[in-house]
Amino acid sequence: MIRKATLLAVLSAALLAPMVATTPGTAAATANRQTLGLTVKSITPEVARTPQDEIKLSGTIRNGTAAALAGLRVTVRYSGQRFLDRASMKVFQSGQAARLPNVSQSSFQDIPALDVNSSVDWQLTITPGQLGLSSFGAYPISVEVVQGGWQQLAVSHTFVTYMPPTTPKLPRNRLAVALPVIDQPHRGADATFLDNKLSDELKSGGRLDALAQIAKAAPKNVTWFVDPALLDDVTAMTKSYSVKGTATPADASAAPWLESLRTAMADVPVVAVPYGDPDVTALAHQGLDGGVERAVRVGGSVAARQIKRDVSTTAYWPVAGVLDDDAVDLLAVSKVNTVLLNPVNLPPQTPATTTLDAAASLDSVAGPVTALLPDEELSRTLEIDAASGGSAVLNRQRFVAETAMIAAEPGQLTPRSLVIAPSRRWDPDPAYVLSLLKTASRLPWLTTAPLSSIKAAKVQTPRGGLVYTDQDRKQELSGKFLEPVKDVTAKADLATQITTEKRPAGFDTAVTRLTSAGWRNNTRAGRAATKQVNATVDDRLGKVAITGAGRDQPRTLAGVDGQVPISVRNGLSSSVTLQVDVSSNNPGLLQIDSKYDKKPLVVGAGQSATVQVPMTVKTSGDASITVQLETADGLPYGDAVKLTIRTTGYTGIALVIVGGALSVMLAAVVTRVLRRRSQKRPARTPATRESEKV
């Protein structure tokens, strides 16, 4: 298909010359490190306003080759035709376009012989009039180092934005900036860290320190996405903590970082990411639906406690910026009504030739959900990719030119909405980011605004629905990884259900961290965290258990019926409510009385309580019963316990017989005593003996 002539066509028809060297970090420089390095350090002003405005460029040339170089000149190559679309800008910036057609003969600098590993500064001045710029828009320029007047040794591609006095009134497009404070979980159970990586990130020059610096000075309408689990981790580091069982002193950077972040976020838009940054699509696909609601709920409460103010939980920024319909439904049910998505996740039905509004609507089981789609090219300008020859100066020039190009696109009658957002785990340059945000706030074709102000228009560009590929599915946490997490979560829920206090957050936070998208590329650490939490949960379950004689030795039941005591010990620091279920394993020998009622049993903290279980025996011998602790809802709590009951077989009649035999025995004894007494005679005195003789 033949398109209208664009700058790309002009560039393609221009003088073709190979790029034998590029700015440091490009493919050529990577392949051959012994090159001439060209750095652009400054371009002013951001926007030229008249034909006579001086555009000053400066930088450095460094000889990284193996030999001295002579006959060098630095100059500007340009085109007087502005870009007609953003696609041409992208091709030009990448270095894939042909060499620009014109060379500024009025602005060049000859470089003296340059020894190996030596460098020299350069500075050039040009004007819009010299470049032949005529109307509002973005124009290409290339700074070149040539040898012998023609051989290109190094080149850097950038832009000049021109806004002459004759420019018609431009629509001020609304720009919202979303910045993340998100990290991977570093704890499994609350008490023990899996690693100590946060320590370096909190120090001066670390990633988290850079985020705090930006938050402190950023415009008040920047929207921050914060993972409360990260704040919890840093809070734990403000005191002595354990790393894989090794005692570690409090981190000196932790408390100041937290205080700095709290101060910075006291009066700016803040969104609490669901606690632990869960892998929502994986949870939806593996049957852990409740994990999403839990993460949203806990995230809001923890963020409010940590930041010391109410924060929003109605927006979500997924890992990689992609979701499917199942995940959107889960989020919507959890009262999340806005999602930040990669544009490839929700493409237009037909390819767009101009920039689309950042907001679109999605359907869900709980009603409409707003999808915010950050502009990919603008978002890239927030991060400096030095490996590809990027720099703060070139990124800023790209941002100014791209936003001007959007404002100049044909057919725009009303302002459009734009969103920019870096990668979620970005490592920013604070000085550059703050400078770029200030630039955005003063460009005459932009109005900066909070993210919450970006709404879907009544009339929208038709989109084809969420695109979730097989590759996206493969990136999720697997069913194999999440199966043990399901088991731990179920046990953790039981451990908290029996407490008479309000549901504690301890296990909520621990099990939610196990579902984090941060484990996608570190499943080994995720499995270690799962094992750690499982051990902690088992330990807690074991603190409420059946105790007393009978577990290790038989209990005795005398008679045809009677009661056997079952004792429950509570080793927790809070009281619990549960019930005791008892069943006979030998109903032909021993039966549980039908009158036994499983009533709620309250056991105080650190105490024991006993229930009397009525039983009936058929004959003597040993029988066994199974005792199972249950929650108030009848769910099994812990493992069932098997107890042995030894029955004597004594019946009520037997006891009467035994009692009668005892009476008979006593009567016989009395009779014998009386008989013996009756047979005894009084002793004879002398008078008695004389009387007997007569």
XYZ file of C-alpha atoms in Angstrom:
694
model
C 0.000 0.000 0.000
C 1.475 3.337 -1.091
C 1.106 6.083 1.491
C 1.413 9.819 1.011
C 4.912 11.169 1.074
C 6.173 11.510 4.610
C 9.436 12.490 6.125
C 10.352 8.827 6.137
C 10.096 8.779 2.349
C 12.173 11.930 2.097
C 14.805 10.451 4.358
C 14.834 7.231 2.362
C 15.416 9.151 -0.845
C 18.195 11.189 0.716
C 21.888 10.555 0.449
C 22.554 7.018 1.712
C 25.601 6.739 3.886
C 26.478 3.888 6.255
C 26.756 4.613 9.961
C 30.181 3.251 10.713
C 30.068 4.429 14.325
C 27.305 5.417 16.692
C 26.782 6.813 20.115
C 28.029 4.620 22.981
C 25.783 1.696 23.762
C 24.294 1.128 20.299
C 24.679 -2.144 18.453
C 27.770 -0.970 16.604
C 29.412 0.237 19.761
C 28.574 -3.012 21.502
C 30.100 -5.022 18.661
C 33.249 -2.905 18.577
C 34.146 -1.030 21.745
C 37.051 0.718 20.008
C 34.976 3.531 18.530
C 34.707 7.263 18.661
C 32.222 8.202 21.390
C 29.842 11.113 20.873
C 27.818 12.501 23.777
C 25.180 15.247 23.622
C 25.046 16.921 27.046
C 22.802 19.903 26.445
C 20.240 21.302 24.002
C 18.568 24.640 24.759
C 15.941 25.950 24.608
C 13.350 23.156 24.845
C 11.186 24.951 22.247
C 12.420 27.512 19.720
C 9.912 30.385 19.266
C 11.309 32.603 16.505
C 13.488 32.130 13.402
C 16.321 33.952 15.188
C 16.305 31.922 18.418
C 19.691 30.423 19.104
C 19.566 26.676 19.637
C 22.706 25.706 21.498
C 24.025 22.170 21.485
C 27.010 20.947 23.458
C 28.720 17.708 24.350
C 31.884 15.629 24.326
C 33.854 13.550 21.835
C 36.064 10.774 23.161
C 38.568 8.765 21.154
C 38.027 5.158 22.118
C 39.846 3.761 19.101
C 43.307 2.225 19.063
C 44.939 5.126 17.209
C 45.052 8.926 17.262
C 42.510 10.654 15.010
C 42.923 13.800 12.975
C 40.835 15.806 10.528
C 37.673 15.562 12.657
C 34.712 17.914 12.470
C 31.466 17.981 14.459
C 28.465 19.406 12.642
C 24.665 19.258 12.375
C 22.766 17.461 9.639
C 19.075 18.371 9.319
C 15.871 18.409 7.310
C 13.568 21.423 6.957
C 10.508 19.159 6.680
C 8.730 18.436 9.934
C 7.594 14.983 10.919
C 4.113 14.109 9.689
C 3.553 11.146 11.997
C 4.983 9.548 15.109
C 5.977 6.385 13.276
C 8.565 8.362 11.300
C 9.909 9.806 14.538
C 10.402 6.328 15.940
C 12.254 5.141 12.826
C 14.497 8.200 12.870
C 15.311 7.917 16.589
C 16.265 4.261 16.163
C 18.833 5.125 13.493
C 17.107 3.011 10.854
C 16.355 5.974 8.551
C 18.705 7.203 5.857
C 21.175 9.969 6.526
C 19.555 13.395 6.702
C 19.912 15.399 3.485
C 21.333 18.717 4.675
C 24.425 19.848 6.571
C 24.501 23.173 8.419
C 27.476 24.952 6.835
C 27.181 27.828 9.295
C 27.524 25.676 12.425
C 30.438 23.326 12.740
C 33.506 22.851 14.883
C 36.830 21.450 13.749
C 38.413 19.107 16.282
C 42.184 19.055 16.747
C 44.038 15.769 16.582
C 42.625 13.508 19.252
C 44.945 11.066 21.014
C 43.838 7.618 22.143
C 41.555 7.760 25.206
C 41.483 11.560 25.128
C 38.325 13.678 24.864
C 37.299 17.153 23.823
C 34.196 19.270 24.405
C 32.224 20.744 21.543
C 29.504 23.367 21.191
C 27.354 24.376 18.207
C 24.730 27.070 17.660
C 21.991 26.976 15.050
C 18.755 28.881 14.450
C 15.367 27.804 13.034
C 15.984 30.203 10.156
C 19.254 28.487 9.237
C 17.535 25.102 9.301
C 14.639 26.298 7.194
C 11.989 25.577 9.825
C 8.688 27.217 8.963
C 5.755 25.899 11.006
C 4.883 24.349 14.335
C 6.119 20.825 14.777
C 9.007 18.472 15.454
C 12.025 18.388 13.144
C 14.927 15.924 12.868
C 18.556 16.826 13.424
C 21.654 14.655 13.704
C 24.881 15.659 15.388
C 27.735 14.071 13.430
C 31.451 13.591 13.772
C 33.003 13.223 10.330
C 36.550 12.726 9.134
C 37.931 14.157 5.964
C 34.740 16.100 5.417
C 32.546 13.112 4.541
C 33.228 9.862 6.492
C 30.797 9.585 9.407
C 32.506 8.262 12.545
C 29.748 8.926 15.100
C 26.182 10.233 15.094
C 23.465 11.097 17.574
C 19.853 11.551 16.440
C 17.578 14.019 18.182
C 14.807 16.575 17.610
C 14.160 20.293 17.475
C 10.663 21.543 18.300
C 9.614 24.826 16.724
C 6.629 26.960 17.711
C 6.660 30.223 15.732
C 4.428 33.176 16.636
C 2.108 32.287 13.753
C 1.178 28.960 15.341
C -2.616 28.531 15.645
C -4.067 27.983 19.081
C -3.299 24.424 20.113
C -5.481 22.076 22.179
C -3.929 21.496 25.602
C -3.899 17.732 25.929
C -4.374 16.399 29.457
C -1.336 14.469 30.725
C -1.403 12.228 33.811
C 1.738 10.671 35.290
C 1.676 7.387 37.244
C 4.810 6.418 39.182
C 5.308 3.112 41.052
C 6.846 2.344 44.440
C 6.709 -1.435 44.055
C 9.149 -4.182 44.948
C 9.270 -7.942 45.382
C 8.316 -9.328 48.828
C 11.315 -10.015 51.018
C 9.582 -11.947 53.802
C 7.584 -15.124 54.030
C 6.353 -15.255 57.600
C 6.274 -11.830 59.205
C 9.210 -12.417 61.527
C 11.910 -13.575 59.101
C 13.388 -12.039 55.937
C 14.363 -14.222 53.009
C 17.137 -11.811 51.969
C 18.552 -8.408 52.850
C 18.388 -6.793 49.405
C 16.280 -3.864 50.581
C 19.163 -2.579 52.668
C 21.173 -1.534 49.602
C 18.112 -0.067 47.878
C 17.371 2.178 50.868
C 20.867 3.636 51.039
C 21.849 6.851 49.307
C 21.961 6.168 45.583
C 19.784 3.072 45.884
C 16.594 2.518 43.909
C 14.210 3.167 46.792
C 16.189 6.203 47.868
C 15.787 7.595 44.333
C 12.017 7.055 44.476
C 11.791 8.909 47.774
C 13.755 11.831 46.313
C 11.358 12.064 43.375
C 8.295 11.820 45.621
C 9.625 14.645 47.773
C 9.945 17.125 44.885
C 7.501 15.898 42.235
C 4.453 17.962 41.207
C 1.443 17.430 43.457
C -0.693 15.948 40.691
C 1.570 12.947 40.052
C -0.229 9.750 41.092
C 1.774 7.212 43.105
C 1.128 3.460 43.134
C 2.520 2.050 46.386
C 2.732 -1.568 47.525
C 1.949 -1.609 51.270
C 3.939 -4.842 51.619
C 7.096 -2.889 50.785
C 6.293 -0.364 53.516
C 5.717 -3.240 55.945
C 9.088 -4.751 55.046
C 10.911 -1.469 55.570
C 9.075 -0.918 58.858
C 10.302 -4.315 60.073
C 13.839 -3.139 59.278
C 13.555 -0.137 61.598
C 14.199 -2.589 64.460
C 16.490 -5.580 64.719
C 15.303 -8.309 62.368
C 16.200 -11.807 61.225
C 17.550 -12.754 57.788
C 17.352 -16.510 57.215
C 17.644 -17.024 60.967
C 20.566 -14.624 61.419
C 19.983 -11.672 63.738
C 20.508 -8.352 61.932
C 20.597 -4.909 63.572
C 18.099 -2.238 62.587
C 18.850 -0.643 59.219
C 19.907 2.971 59.657
C 18.258 4.023 56.394
C 14.861 2.419 57.017
C 13.218 4.888 59.408
C 14.372 8.050 57.549
C 13.156 6.588 54.240
C 9.736 5.815 55.662
C 9.394 9.253 57.183
C 10.479 10.923 53.948
C 7.942 8.938 51.929
C 5.121 9.608 54.404
C 5.831 13.326 54.327
C 5.988 13.393 50.529
C 2.701 11.504 50.179
C 0.741 13.386 52.793
C -1.237 15.412 50.254
C -0.763 13.828 46.816
C -2.792 11.165 44.949
C -1.812 7.716 46.266
C -3.148 4.327 45.193
C -2.506 1.262 47.340
C -1.519 -1.685 45.180
C -3.169 -4.908 46.455
C -0.952 -6.124 49.278
C 2.133 -7.961 48.058
C 1.413 -7.138 44.396
C -0.499 -10.389 43.678
C -0.440 -12.171 40.332
C -4.152 -11.583 39.722
C -4.425 -13.498 36.452
C -2.740 -16.536 38.005
C -5.078 -16.409 41.003
C -8.070 -16.220 38.675
C -6.880 -19.211 36.664
C -5.856 -21.390 39.630
C -8.969 -21.039 41.778
C -7.623 -18.578 44.353
C -10.338 -15.992 43.787
C -10.475 -15.001 47.455
C -6.830 -13.982 47.337
C -7.640 -10.905 45.255
C -10.276 -9.567 47.650
C -7.951 -10.271 50.573
C -5.027 -8.450 48.938
C -7.151 -5.393 48.111
C -8.662 -5.248 51.605
C -5.390 -5.743 53.455
C -3.557 -3.384 51.110
C -5.918 -0.541 51.899
C -5.757 -0.982 55.669
C -1.971 -1.408 55.790
C -1.356 1.551 53.464
C -3.582 3.785 55.596
C -1.658 2.756 58.700
C 1.757 3.164 57.085
C 1.172 6.430 55.212
C -1.047 7.710 58.032
C -3.944 8.736 55.769
C -6.696 7.162 53.741
C -5.588 5.973 50.314
C -7.452 4.681 47.278
C -7.680 0.973 46.449
C -9.880 1.353 43.367
C -7.064 1.254 40.767
C -4.738 -1.608 39.849
C -1.490 -1.738 37.877
C -0.875 -5.362 36.835
C 2.473 -6.968 36.235
C 3.480 -6.433 32.575
C 0.316 -4.330 32.204
C -1.777 -7.252 30.930
C -4.998 -8.842 32.186
C -7.717 -11.081 30.829
C -11.477 -10.958 31.374
C -11.377 -13.353 34.347
C -8.884 -11.139 36.159
C -10.871 -7.984 35.416
C -13.988 -9.652 36.858
C -12.152 -10.568 40.069
C -10.848 -7.030 40.446
C -14.247 -5.488 39.757
C -15.887 -7.691 42.409
C -13.229 -6.373 44.810
C -14.334 -2.805 43.939
C -11.398 -2.019 41.651
C -12.819 0.145 38.863
C -9.648 1.305 37.068
C -6.794 -0.724 35.573
C -3.544 0.521 34.063
C -2.859 -1.591 30.967
C -0.254 -1.955 28.279
C -1.824 -0.709 25.006
C -1.058 -4.052 23.334
C -3.452 -5.639 25.842
C -6.382 -3.604 24.475
C -5.694 -2.666 20.829
C -8.101 -0.757 18.565
C -10.145 -2.799 16.141
C -8.351 -1.092 13.239
C -4.816 0.345 13.373
C -4.806 3.993 14.403
C -2.949 6.643 12.388
C -3.112 9.206 15.209
C -2.753 9.070 18.977
C -5.795 7.676 20.788
C -7.302 8.790 24.071
C -5.687 7.053 27.040
C -9.000 5.875 28.537
C -11.322 3.117 27.366
C -14.174 1.137 28.932
C -14.255 -2.553 29.765
C -17.239 -4.671 30.721
C -17.133 -6.798 33.880
C -19.518 -8.808 36.022
C -19.638 -5.883 38.453
C -20.114 -3.116 35.900
C -17.868 -0.888 33.751
C -14.140 -0.745 34.449
C -11.946 2.050 33.088
C -8.787 0.956 31.295
C -5.999 3.551 31.253
C -3.458 2.954 28.488
C -0.097 4.701 28.959
C 1.548 5.994 25.795
C 4.453 3.644 25.116
C 6.842 6.117 23.483
C 6.241 8.881 26.010
C 6.562 6.429 28.889
C 9.955 5.289 27.624
C 11.285 8.809 28.017
C 10.995 8.428 31.824
C 13.764 5.807 31.769
C 17.234 6.324 30.350
C 18.379 3.322 28.339
C 22.125 3.934 28.276
C 22.713 0.535 26.676
C 20.925 1.793 23.548
C 22.618 5.172 23.472
C 19.965 6.979 25.488
C 20.656 10.012 27.657
C 18.698 12.512 29.726
C 19.079 15.194 27.047
C 17.962 12.978 24.162
C 15.016 11.633 26.189
C 13.817 15.108 27.040
C 14.059 16.270 23.441
C 12.100 13.181 22.417
C 9.367 13.901 24.986
C 8.961 17.514 23.880
C 8.894 16.555 20.215
C 6.456 13.633 20.705
C 3.944 15.703 22.682
C 4.199 18.513 20.097
C 3.615 15.968 17.321
C 0.478 14.720 19.141
C -0.824 18.273 19.438
C -0.179 18.829 15.711
C -1.831 15.619 14.511
C -4.606 16.276 11.997
C -8.235 15.973 13.003
C -7.827 16.881 16.660
C -10.615 19.264 17.584
C -10.755 18.701 21.359
C -8.052 17.930 23.925
C -7.022 14.323 24.296
C -6.021 12.433 27.426
C -2.513 11.007 27.774
C -0.976 8.812 30.475
C 2.695 8.049 30.997
C 4.071 5.383 33.307
C 7.520 3.753 33.525
C 8.136 0.062 34.134
C 6.848 -0.985 37.541
C 10.285 -1.839 38.969
C 12.056 1.158 37.484
C 15.402 2.474 38.739
C 15.121 6.200 38.007
C 17.531 9.101 37.818
C 15.860 11.571 40.240
C 17.376 14.717 38.740
C 16.327 13.772 35.232
C 12.807 12.643 36.139
C 12.112 15.805 38.119
C 13.462 17.893 35.240
C 11.226 16.084 32.756
C 8.143 16.547 34.964
C 8.861 20.280 35.171
C 9.231 20.412 31.407
C 5.842 18.706 30.982
C 4.193 21.219 33.280
C 5.320 24.234 31.222
C 4.779 23.063 27.653
C 1.990 25.184 26.120
C 0.241 22.198 24.523
C -0.034 20.139 27.732
C -1.999 20.335 30.972
C -0.818 18.004 33.731
C -3.501 16.346 35.855
C -3.976 13.550 38.403
C -4.686 10.077 37.070
C -8.192 10.051 38.565
C -9.202 12.863 36.202
C -8.660 10.704 33.100
C -12.058 9.336 32.107
C -13.309 7.384 29.139
C -15.032 9.596 26.539
C -18.666 9.063 25.652
C -17.635 8.302 22.070
C -14.638 5.967 22.001
C -12.475 4.376 19.373
C -13.749 0.782 18.985
C -11.385 -1.731 20.573
C -11.197 -5.445 20.009
C -11.245 -6.625 23.623
C -8.469 -7.815 25.900
C -5.663 -9.702 24.172
C -4.103 -12.285 26.486
C -1.697 -14.584 24.676
C -0.381 -18.058 25.413
C 2.945 -16.432 26.204
C 1.236 -14.185 28.754
C -0.284 -17.302 30.325
C 3.122 -18.973 30.519
C 4.494 -16.006 32.447
C 1.988 -16.476 35.278
C 2.678 -18.260 38.539
C 1.964 -21.902 37.756
C -0.558 -24.236 39.310
C 2.356 -26.281 40.649
C 3.672 -23.202 42.458
C 0.286 -22.113 43.813
C -1.009 -25.536 44.990
C 1.005 -25.421 48.265
C -0.060 -21.793 48.650
C -3.699 -22.928 48.562
C -3.033 -25.408 51.379
C -1.212 -22.848 53.518
C -3.961 -20.302 52.941
C -6.672 -22.752 54.017
C -4.797 -23.627 57.209
C -4.059 -19.980 57.939
C -7.754 -19.142 57.634
C -8.577 -21.859 60.181
C -5.938 -20.533 62.558
C -7.561 -17.118 62.599
C -11.220 -18.195 62.506
C -11.223 -19.647 66.026
C -9.930 -16.513 67.753
C -12.551 -14.482 69.571
C -10.766 -11.245 68.639
C -11.141 -9.471 65.312
C -9.411 -11.242 62.438
C -5.687 -10.559 62.882
C -3.701 -9.322 59.880
C -0.634 -11.473 60.544
C -1.495 -14.452 58.369
C -3.430 -12.312 55.895
C -0.258 -10.435 55.026
C 1.911 -13.553 55.040
C -0.257 -15.670 52.748
C -0.912 -12.720 50.439
C 2.817 -12.218 49.920
C 2.977 -15.827 48.713
C 0.794 -14.925 45.704
C 3.009 -12.028 44.602
C 3.817 -11.542 40.932
C 7.335 -10.864 42.193
C 7.891 -14.633 42.376
C 7.408 -15.028 38.601
C 11.119 -14.749 37.950
C 12.214 -16.091 41.324
C 10.145 -19.184 42.060
C 12.855 -20.701 44.241
C 12.580 -17.826 46.708
C 8.787 -18.014 46.466
C 8.793 -21.702 47.394
C 11.113 -20.980 50.316
C 8.675 -18.327 51.500
C 5.777 -20.794 51.217
C 7.611 -23.385 53.321
C 8.450 -20.768 55.904
C 4.852 -19.581 56.222
C 3.583 -23.182 56.305
C 5.856 -23.971 59.254
C 4.676 -20.876 61.084
C 1.019 -21.724 60.489
C 1.535 -25.330 61.649
C 3.180 -24.054 64.808
C 0.194 -21.855 65.531
C -2.283 -24.647 64.807
C -0.403 -26.852 67.270
C -0.863 -24.372 70.103
C -4.545 -25.329 70.344
C -4.815 -29.088 70.853
C -6.304 -32.031 72.764
C -4.334 -32.724 75.954
C -4.372 -34.953 79.031
C -4.279 -38.700 79.688
C -5.705 -40.894 76.996
C -3.613 -39.587 74.122
C -0.679 -41.681 75.203
C -2.433 -44.076 77.583
C -5.977 -45.505 77.821
C -8.749 -43.734 79.663
C -11.018 -45.889 81.796
C -14.792 -45.948 81.638
C -16.374 -47.984 84.472
C -19.903 -49.197 84.056
C -22.308 -49.488 81.221
C -22.431 -45.718 80.839
C -20.492 -42.729 82.049
C -18.590 -39.595 80.995
C -15.084 -39.243 79.661
C -13.412 -35.809 79.990
C -11.756 -34.303 76.880
C -9.385 -31.404 77.600
C -8.355 -28.672 75.163
C -5.256 -26.551 75.734
C -4.931 -23.022 74.297
C -1.322 -21.880 74.032
C -2.197 -18.671 72.177
C -2.163 -15.153 73.597
C -5.844 -14.700 72.778
C -8.923 -16.704 73.696
C -10.435 -19.113 71.174
C -13.872 -20.525 70.479
C -14.275 -23.972 68.993
C -16.214 -27.190 69.379
C -15.240 -30.808 69.997
C -16.508 -33.550 67.704
C -16.237 -37.125 69.029
C -16.952 -40.364 67.147
C -16.515 -44.038 68.091
C -14.283 -46.223 65.994
C -15.806 -49.384 67.566
C -19.568 -48.776 67.778
C -20.195 -52.441 68.606
C -18.207 -52.005 71.817
C -18.538 -48.307 72.608
C -21.076 -45.692 71.572
C -21.218 -41.902 72.009
C -24.443 -40.938 73.743
C -26.881 -39.322 71.324
C -27.503 -36.599 73.888
C -23.960 -35.244 73.383
C -24.186 -31.779 71.872
C -21.207 -30.027 70.277
C -21.588 -26.721 72.054
C -19.101 -23.851 71.538
C -16.190 -24.166 73.924
C -14.380 -20.974 74.922
C -10.789 -21.441 76.075
C -8.992 -18.468 77.537
C -5.501 -17.397 76.544
C -2.927 -19.788 78.003
C -5.620 -21.906 79.639
C -7.306 -25.283 79.269
C -10.957 -26.271 79.229
C -12.737 -29.618 79.469
C -15.891 -31.105 77.980
C -17.572 -34.221 79.409
C -18.538 -36.697 76.706
C -21.229 -39.256 77.691
C -20.559 -42.790 76.437
C -22.192 -46.226 76.643
C -20.377 -49.593 76.568
C -21.630 -53.006 75.502
C -18.904 -55.138 77.065
C -15.441 -54.823 78.558
C -12.339 -54.274 76.502
C -10.426 -51.520 74.715
C -12.155 -49.275 72.173
C -11.006 -46.144 70.382
C -12.625 -42.806 69.668
C -11.648 -40.023 67.270
C -11.657 -36.464 68.603
C -11.645 -33.594 66.089
C -11.522 -29.923 67.008
C -13.743 -27.799 64.781
C -14.425 -24.155 64.080
C -17.845 -22.738 64.852
C -18.751 -23.477 61.227
C -17.866 -27.141 61.619
C -14.580 -27.005 59.698
C -11.860 -29.379 60.983
C -9.167 -27.598 62.979
C -5.838 -29.384 63.060
C -5.405 -33.144 62.877
C -7.881 -35.544 64.442
C -6.712 -37.294 67.631
C -7.338 -40.990 68.346
C -7.933 -41.870 72.010
C -8.210 -45.324 73.608
C -11.045 -46.018 76.070
C -10.678 -49.039 78.385
C -14.052 -50.356 79.588
C -14.352 -52.539 82.742
C -17.625 -54.163 81.761
C -19.108 -53.633 85.296
C -22.880 -53.260 85.059
C -25.303 -51.813 87.605
C -26.498 -55.328 88.658
C -22.959 -56.434 89.121
C -22.416 -53.582 91.491
C -25.542 -54.602 93.507
C -24.298 -58.169 93.651
C -20.967 -57.023 94.846
C -22.708 -54.867 97.462
C -24.967 -57.829 98.609
C -22.012 -60.149 98.894
C -20.365 -57.637 101.095
C -23.455 -57.505 103.397
C -23.618 -61.293 103.690
C -19.965 -61.407 104.534
C -20.420 -58.795 107.234
C -23.431 -60.669 108.745
C -21.474 -63.905 108.962
C -18.683 -62.172 110.751
C -21.115 -60.685 113.284
C -22.763 -64.102 113.937
C -19.444 -65.740 114.590
C -18.513 -62.995 117.005
C -21.775 -63.349 118.930
C -21.448 -67.147 119.091
C -17.998 -66.875 120.502
C -19.199 -64.413 123.111
C -22.112 -66.663 124.172
C -19.767 -69.602 124.710
C -17.578 -67.743 127.161
C -18.222 -68.356 130.998
C -17.367 -66.135 134.012
C -14.222 -67.050 136.026
C -14.806 -69.285 139.248
C -14.154 -67.715 142.626
C -13.341 -69.843 145.843
C -16.899 -69.281 147.094
C -18.295 -70.558 143.869
C -16.177 -73.685 144.006
C -17.396 -74.449 147.598
C -20.982 -73.987 146.511
C -20.496 -76.437 143.654
C -19.231 -79.136 146.112
C -22.417 -78.968 148.231
